[in-house]
Each structure stands twice: as structure tokens, then as C-alpha cells.
Amino acid sequence: MPGSPPFHRLVGVRKKAVRPIGRWLGRVLAGIGLITVLVISTLMIGWWARAYSGPIEQPKGDVLILLSAAADDRGGISYSSYWRARQALFAWQTGGFKKIVITGGGAPASSTFS
């Protein structure tokens, strides 16, 4: 068409407009990556873990609901159910709860454990 700019000039203009955005985005992502590597590889990771975990409080209430996981391959209590039952038992022994309700696929094994 007469009077319209050639197509290759439009492509060049778009490339010139997109290139600074790509550079800026690359620098931002590189900065985020650098901060991540510095936090992970230094002793700051312990500080971040404590900051994100918040205060650890002793659980208290009337009823503790224990969610048990699947049984192991021999029908016994699974590893995760063992640790859940153990923590529930500690919470009950400290007087934090009056009753424990066990639910889930591995409930019989968990109830015989505690």
C-alpha cells in the first residue's frame, strides 16, 4: 500500500520496544535468584525458619482428633501414623486434652499403640 511503512520497519520498532522490558525482567529475576541463593547458603536460613514458624504453643482443648494414615505393608502402624500417635499421646499426657478421637484407615493400629 502506498504511504504505509514497510513491514520490516514495524518489526524493528517492536523489537526495540520489547528489548528493554526483557532486560529489565531478566535483571529482576536474576536479583531474586541471587537473594534466594544468599539466604539458602548462609546462616540466615535458621532465622527465616524461626520467623516463619511463629511461637510454639502447647495444644489445649477438650478433644484431640488424631488423623491416622494408611497401614504399612504388614498391616501394622505406618511411620507417619506412629509419629502422629506419639505426639497425640504426649499432648494427652500433659493434660492438654480430655479425649482422643482416632480416625482414618490405620485407626485400629493407632489405638493399640497408644
PDB file of C-alpha atoms in Angstrom:
ATOM      1  CA  MET A   1       0.000   0.000   0.000  1.00  0.00           C
ATOM      2  CA  PRO A   2       1.313   3.403  -0.787  1.00  0.00           C
ATOM      3  CA  GLY A   3       2.036   5.554   2.244  1.00  0.00           C
ATOM      4  CA  SER A   4       2.192   2.711   4.786  1.00  0.00           C
ATOM      5  CA  PRO A   5       5.540   1.935   6.419  1.00  0.00           C
ATOM      6  CA  PRO A   6       7.305  -1.231   5.315  1.00  0.00           C
ATOM      7  CA  PHE A   7       6.663  -4.317   7.442  1.00  0.00           C
ATOM      8  CA  HIS A   8      10.316  -4.795   8.389  1.00  0.00           C
ATOM      9  CA  ARG A   9      10.354  -1.338   9.976  1.00  0.00           C
ATOM     10  CA  LEU A  10       7.379  -2.257  12.206  1.00  0.00           C
ATOM     11  CA  VAL A  11       9.143  -5.419  13.343  1.00  0.00           C
ATOM     12  CA  GLY A  12      12.240  -3.391  14.215  1.00  0.00           C
ATOM     13  CA  VAL A  13      10.164  -0.925  16.238  1.00  0.00           C
ATOM     14  CA  ARG A  14       8.540  -3.759  18.196  1.00  0.00           C
ATOM     15  CA  LYS A  15      11.913  -5.345  18.910  1.00  0.00           C
ATOM     16  CA  LYS A  16      13.234  -2.029  20.196  1.00  0.00           C
ATOM     17  CA  ALA A  17      10.223  -1.669  22.491  1.00  0.00           C
ATOM     18  CA  VAL A  18      10.338  -5.242  23.817  1.00  0.00           C
ATOM     19  CA  ARG A  19      14.099  -5.478  24.331  1.00  0.00           C
ATOM     20  CA  PRO A  20      14.268  -3.100  27.366  1.00  0.00           C
ATOM     21  CA  ILE A  21      11.355  -4.905  29.008  1.00  0.00           C
ATOM     22  CA  GLY A  22      13.150  -8.229  28.548  1.00  0.00           C
ATOM     23  CA  ARG A  23      16.357  -6.820  30.001  1.00  0.00           C
ATOM     24  CA  TRP A  24      14.507  -5.385  32.996  1.00  0.00           C
ATOM     25  CA  LEU A  25      12.670  -8.664  33.609  1.00  0.00           C
ATOM     26  CA  GLY A  26      15.923 -10.618  33.325  1.00  0.00           C
ATOM     27  CA  ARG A  27      17.614  -8.361  35.870  1.00  0.00           C
ATOM     28  CA  VAL A  28      14.711  -8.654  38.314  1.00  0.00           C
ATOM     29  CA  LEU A  29      14.682 -12.451  38.067  1.00  0.00           C
ATOM     30  CA  ALA A  30      18.472 -12.590  38.433  1.00  0.00           C
ATOM     31  CA  GLY A  31      18.209 -10.428  41.562  1.00  0.00           C
ATOM     32  CA  ILE A  32      15.562 -12.699  43.044  1.00  0.00           C
ATOM     33  CA  GLY A  33      17.737 -15.724  42.288  1.00  0.00           C
ATOM     34  CA  LEU A  34      20.778 -14.088  43.898  1.00  0.00           C
ATOM     35  CA  ILE A  35      18.835 -13.255  47.065  1.00  0.00           C
ATOM     36  CA  THR A  36      17.493 -16.827  47.193  1.00  0.00           C
ATOM     37  CA  VAL A  37      20.973 -18.335  46.886  1.00  0.00           C
ATOM     38  CA  LEU A  38      22.355 -15.984  49.550  1.00  0.00           C
ATOM     39  CA  VAL A  39      19.578 -16.804  52.014  1.00  0.00           C
ATOM     40  CA  ILE A  40      19.844 -20.557  51.465  1.00  0.00           C
ATOM     41  CA  SER A  41      23.636 -20.718  51.592  1.00  0.00           C
ATOM     42  CA  THR A  42      24.133 -18.568  54.690  1.00  0.00           C
ATOM     43  CA  LEU A  43      23.134 -18.913  58.308  1.00  0.00           C
ATOM     44  CA  MET A  44      20.070 -16.754  57.674  1.00  0.00           C
ATOM     45  CA  ILE A  45      18.006 -19.857  56.950  1.00  0.00           C
ATOM     46  CA  GLY A  46      17.654 -20.603  60.673  1.00  0.00           C
ATOM     47  CA  TRP A  47      16.472 -17.065  61.297  1.00  0.00           C
ATOM     48  CA  TRP A  48      13.917 -17.301  58.473  1.00  0.00           C
ATOM     49  CA  ALA A  49      12.654 -20.656  59.753  1.00  0.00           C
ATOM     50  CA  ARG A  50      12.086 -19.237  63.228  1.00  0.00           C
ATOM     51  CA  ALA A  51      10.467 -16.103  61.806  1.00  0.00           C
ATOM     52  CA  TYR A  52       8.017 -18.082  59.667  1.00  0.00           C
ATOM     53  CA  SER A  53       7.190 -20.776  62.229  1.00  0.00           C
ATOM     54  CA  GLY A  54       5.984 -18.361  64.885  1.00  0.00           C
ATOM     55  CA  PRO A  55       5.632 -19.214  68.549  1.00  0.00           C
ATOM     56  CA  ILE A  56       5.281 -22.869  69.505  1.00  0.00           C
ATOM     57  CA  GLU A  57       2.400 -23.272  71.903  1.00  0.00           C
ATOM     58  CA  GLN A  58       1.266 -26.291  73.847  1.00  0.00           C
ATOM     59  CA  PRO A  59      -2.016 -27.508  72.317  1.00  0.00           C
ATOM     60  CA  LYS A  60      -5.030 -27.490  74.602  1.00  0.00           C
ATOM     61  CA  GLY A  61      -8.685 -28.394  74.224  1.00  0.00           C
ATOM     62  CA  ASP A  62     -11.360 -30.903  75.122  1.00  0.00           C
ATOM     63  CA  VAL A  63     -10.969 -33.348  72.211  1.00  0.00           C
ATOM     64  CA  LEU A  64      -7.895 -34.143  70.117  1.00  0.00           C
ATOM     65  CA  ILE A  65      -8.694 -35.638  66.715  1.00  0.00           C
ATOM     66  CA  LEU A  66      -5.912 -37.958  65.559  1.00  0.00           C
ATOM     67  CA  LEU A  67      -5.858 -38.497  61.805  1.00  0.00           C
ATOM     68  CA  SER A  68      -4.099 -41.776  61.102  1.00  0.00           C
ATOM     69  CA  ALA A  69      -2.555 -42.681  57.775  1.00  0.00           C
ATOM     70  CA  ALA A  70      -2.572 -45.956  55.877  1.00  0.00           C
ATOM     71  CA  ALA A  71      -1.171 -49.121  57.395  1.00  0.00           C
ATOM     72  CA  ASP A  72       2.248 -50.412  56.410  1.00  0.00           C
ATOM     73  CA  ASP A  73       2.782 -53.446  54.138  1.00  0.00           C
ATOM     74  CA  ARG A  74       2.392 -55.926  57.042  1.00  0.00           C
ATOM     75  CA  GLY A  75      -0.809 -54.389  58.418  1.00  0.00           C
ATOM     76  CA  GLY A  76       0.884 -52.547  61.272  1.00  0.00           C
ATOM     77  CA  ILE A  77       1.033 -48.883  62.047  1.00  0.00           C
ATOM     78  CA  SER A  78       2.674 -46.717  59.373  1.00  0.00           C
ATOM     79  CA  TYR A  79       5.624 -44.468  60.091  1.00  0.00           C
ATOM     80  CA  SER A  80       3.613 -41.245  59.861  1.00  0.00           C
ATOM     81  CA  SER A  81       0.797 -42.683  61.995  1.00  0.00           C
ATOM     82  CA  TYR A  82       3.349 -43.692  64.629  1.00  0.00           C
ATOM     83  CA  TRP A  83       4.653 -40.150  64.971  1.00  0.00           C
ATOM     84  CA  ARG A  84       1.157 -38.662  64.962  1.00  0.00           C
ATOM     85  CA  ALA A  85       0.045 -41.096  67.681  1.00  0.00           C
ATOM     86  CA  ARG A  86       3.181 -40.382  69.683  1.00  0.00           C
ATOM     87  CA  GLN A  87       2.616 -36.617  69.591  1.00  0.00           C
ATOM     88  CA  ALA A  88      -1.081 -37.088  70.429  1.00  0.00           C
ATOM     89  CA  LEU A  89      -0.095 -39.233  73.407  1.00  0.00           C
ATOM     90  CA  PHE A  90       2.317 -36.560  74.646  1.00  0.00           C
ATOM     91  CA  ALA A  91      -0.369 -33.881  74.273  1.00  0.00           C
ATOM     92  CA  TRP A  92      -2.846 -36.030  76.216  1.00  0.00           C
ATOM     93  CA  GLN A  93      -0.306 -36.894  78.957  1.00  0.00           C
ATOM     94  CA  THR A  94       0.476 -33.226  79.593  1.00  0.00           C
ATOM     95  CA  GLY A  95      -3.180 -32.592  80.365  1.00  0.00           C
ATOM     96  CA  GLY A  96      -3.932 -30.607  77.263  1.00  0.00           C
ATOM     97  CA  PHE A  97      -6.835 -32.829  76.177  1.00  0.00           C
ATOM     98  CA  LYS A  98      -9.501 -34.924  77.878  1.00  0.00           C
ATOM     99  CA  LYS A  99     -10.250 -37.297  74.994  1.00  0.00           C
ATOM    100  CA  ILE A 100      -8.540 -38.520  71.831  1.00  0.00           C
ATOM    101  CA  VAL A 101     -10.669 -39.450  68.821  1.00  0.00           C
ATOM    102  CA  ILE A 102      -8.797 -41.632  66.311  1.00  0.00           C
ATOM    103  CA  THR A 103      -9.988 -41.635  62.713  1.00  0.00           C
ATOM    104  CA  GLY A 104      -8.676 -42.827  59.351  1.00  0.00           C
ATOM    105  CA  GLY A 105      -7.544 -46.013  57.643  1.00  0.00           C
ATOM    106  CA  GLY A 106      -4.984 -47.018  60.280  1.00  0.00           C
ATOM    107  CA  ALA A 107      -7.154 -46.337  63.327  1.00  0.00           C
ATOM    108  CA  PRO A 108      -7.049 -49.826  64.885  1.00  0.00           C
ATOM    109  CA  ALA A 109      -3.252 -49.909  64.809  1.00  0.00           C
ATOM    110  CA  SER A 110      -3.022 -46.407  66.246  1.00  0.00           C
ATOM    111  CA  SER A 111      -5.437 -47.181  69.047  1.00  0.00           C
ATOM    112  CA  THR A 112      -3.441 -50.228  70.136  1.00  0.00           C
ATOM    113  CA  PHE A 113      -0.251 -48.168  70.011  1.00  0.00           C
ATOM    114  CA  SER A 114      -1.381 -45.511  72.462  1.00  0.00           C
TER     115      SER A 114
END
